[in-house]
Amino acid sequence: METKVTRRKFLQITSATFAGAAILASSNRVVENAIAAAEKKNGVVKIPSYCSICFWKCGLIGYVKDGKLWKLEGNPLDPLSKGRLCPRGNGGVGQHYDPDRLKAPLVRISSRGEDSWNVTTWDEALSYSAKRLMEIKEKYGPQSIAVFSHGPGGVFLKHTMRAFGVKNFTAPSFAQCRGPREVAFELTYGELVGSPERTDIKNSKCFALIGSHLGENMHNTQVQEFAEAIERGATIIVVDPRFSIAASKAKYYLPIKPGTDTALLLAWINVLIQENLYDKEFVENYTFGFEPLREYIKPFTPEWAFAETGIQPDLIRETIRELARYKPASFVHPGRHVNWYGNDVQRLRAVAIVNALLGNWNRKGAFYKPVKMDIPKYPYPPYPEADYEVVYNPNSKYPFAGEDEGLTQGVRSATITGEPYPIKAWVVYGTNLIQTMPNPAETIEAIKKLDFLLVIDVIPNEIAMWADVVLPESIYLERFDELNISPFRIPFVGIRQPVVPPPHDQKDGWWIARELAVKLGLEKYYPWMHIEEYLKYRVEAAGLSYEQFKKDGVILGNEQPIYVEDGLKLEFPFTPSQKVELYSTQLAEKGFSPLPTYERPPEPPPGYFRLLFGRVPVHTFSMTQSNRILMDMVDENEVWVNSDVAETLVLKNGEYVYLKNQDGILSNKVKVRVTQRIRPDCVFMYHGFGHTSKNLKRAYLKGASDSELISRYDIDPIMGGTGMNNNFVTFVRE
Ligand code: SF4
């Protein structure tokens, strides 16, 4: 990163560090006091907190030896980690010591996209940001500002921006990840799947994973339960064009043609009904629309599905019979990253319906009822009225789009077109939009139209390098944050608290949000000075001891019934029929098919292969490629190519090639992995590599970026998510 750091600037930074806002000094003191007060044995300090390498929020214990961050372990009291972190979580130490981290606030001194900055003080950076945001609000109204955020750290920033009159909040976790499944399950059951997913893998006798890569997607609790299920001998069915790690543990592997999953699901529904394998009592008492479903499903036989999916009819029958044999302790997993083809809600509705026919809702071994600790909210003053329509969903074009996690690409296209109204500023927290959203060229086009781009992050990633102001946040091991009150099997609350102080001039997200609010004249929205006042208020309002909480890191509530088997009553008060809607009255009302539809996916052009992507076990999205510990394990991605295809194209294992997509976009060079573990009509890459920010020194141009090759995306008409598996690539040699 080219920075102009004059001696005067150094002195300014130094003086700002020591003589800046009183709150900052007190913030650092709190960190030191917390560390001093923590449990100490043989010179080793132990501090509980929760992980943020991904957003599963596992409870951890941080160990500090001789004042230095030494190691991380799972907190045995925490119900999510159960005393064990995943490999990424263990590598969190590398975030703290990452030499590429953003170290001080930066203000751009050149055109956007160029790498030239002034290192400045927090006071200057925040005053300048507040001034720009106020000018934009004054000229174009609060609706011209959009906030993108990901993860629990964005809570306080969103609070500040809401107080400023902003309503355009978006998160890639909806439109680029799990939105379709939440919408589909809410339409069917009136309830979300949620995160952590309410799937009871631990007690399941049989479950199916469709394109869901447990073991590569390392969400800790699920993977631990998956391992237990394998050990117990549960029947595992994996449907995937690629022989994933999960597939290698399965009894049944269905190498499905990409994009045809709904055809398989319709055939499964057909067999369940035609062979009378469904749960009749559940269907009769708790579902709506069985008769229309029975009629509708008749043509979708396993023979019909074979022509679409390439899966033998016998195997289709055998696998659904297996799921039915173990009902209600069997289920089809709803997946997590499910924005694939742009008709994803319909596919996930089919998943929800198979599950309903298995009668497995709130049943042991399938879907449990999550419970949550009752922690009162902080009594903030009400936000100002924001009586304008959100920019990303004009005239409710996508009737089931999210609100708090609005449509990222809706904001992006409004920024480019100025329709339905202009967007002039983006505030981006903890999400590298250049890699997260499909078609980065479109993201860059939108950025060029902005008057102001503020980025808050921990590393100098691609989006930070396009910003006007970059505010360096301390990493999760150095800061306090919002409480973790995730819905789970047992109510619990977890604390994030600093294990070590930040090594440079980085600040906590809550502090940044509060100071920005002060500069924007919104002090009244922060009656507390330090986040510990906020945390203490909430925890004590729930009748819990804050001191004990800090010491243990987690407080567990009383167990509650989570299954029908425990005496839980089955109720569906949140659907219009107050039943499980096999036939969706809400979809019918909005002009969509009330029963799941299948659309045949387009074929790749000759010589091209469908591009699929997924997670690598030791990285999270494009967030961790700067972490030396994790990069020592996997430092580039590969493109998986079927052996027969490789032979025809004379591609060798380990050779570097470029990928070119159907629109002529060329990737960075990427290593070929020749394998029989993938169908010949597609290729696969791990997501998050191919960084183009030179300031990510270890990650720069390592591997190829799948996002870059995803220049086409299909928007789900029901909820506005971006289907990103509709791109095709071919191989290009140097
Ligand atoms: S799953 Fe792994 S990376 Fe994610 S929060 Fe848990 S330990 Fe951390």
Tab-separated table of C-alpha atoms and ligand atoms in Angstrom, residues 51 53-54 56-58 85-86 88-89 218-220, ligand 1:
chain	number	residue	atom	x	y	z
A	51	CYS	CA	-14.762	-16.850	17.388
A	53	ILE	CA	-13.226	-16.499	11.636
A	54	CYS	CA	-16.636	-17.447	10.318
A	56	TRP	CA	-20.859	-19.660	13.563
A	57	LYS	CA	-19.699	-17.849	16.750
A	58	CYS	CA	-18.095	-20.748	18.600
A	85	LEU	CA	-12.625	-25.202	17.412
A	86	CYS	CA	-12.496	-26.070	13.739
A	88	ARG	CA	-9.938	-22.224	10.826
A	89	GLY	CA	-10.874	-21.256	14.361
A	218	MET	CA	-16.579	-26.418	8.522
A	219	HIS	CA	-19.447	-25.045	10.605
A	220	ASN	CA	-18.208	-26.559	13.806
B	1	SF4	S1	-16.909	-22.853	12.850
B	1	SF4	FE1	-14.693	-22.604	13.090
B	1	SF4	S2	-14.226	-20.601	12.200
B	1	SF4	FE2	-16.441	-20.703	12.506
B	1	SF4	S3	-16.777	-19.744	14.477
B	1	SF4	FE3	-16.569	-21.951	14.841
B	1	SF4	S4	-14.390	-22.301	15.275
B	1	SF4	FE4	-14.604	-20.266	14.366
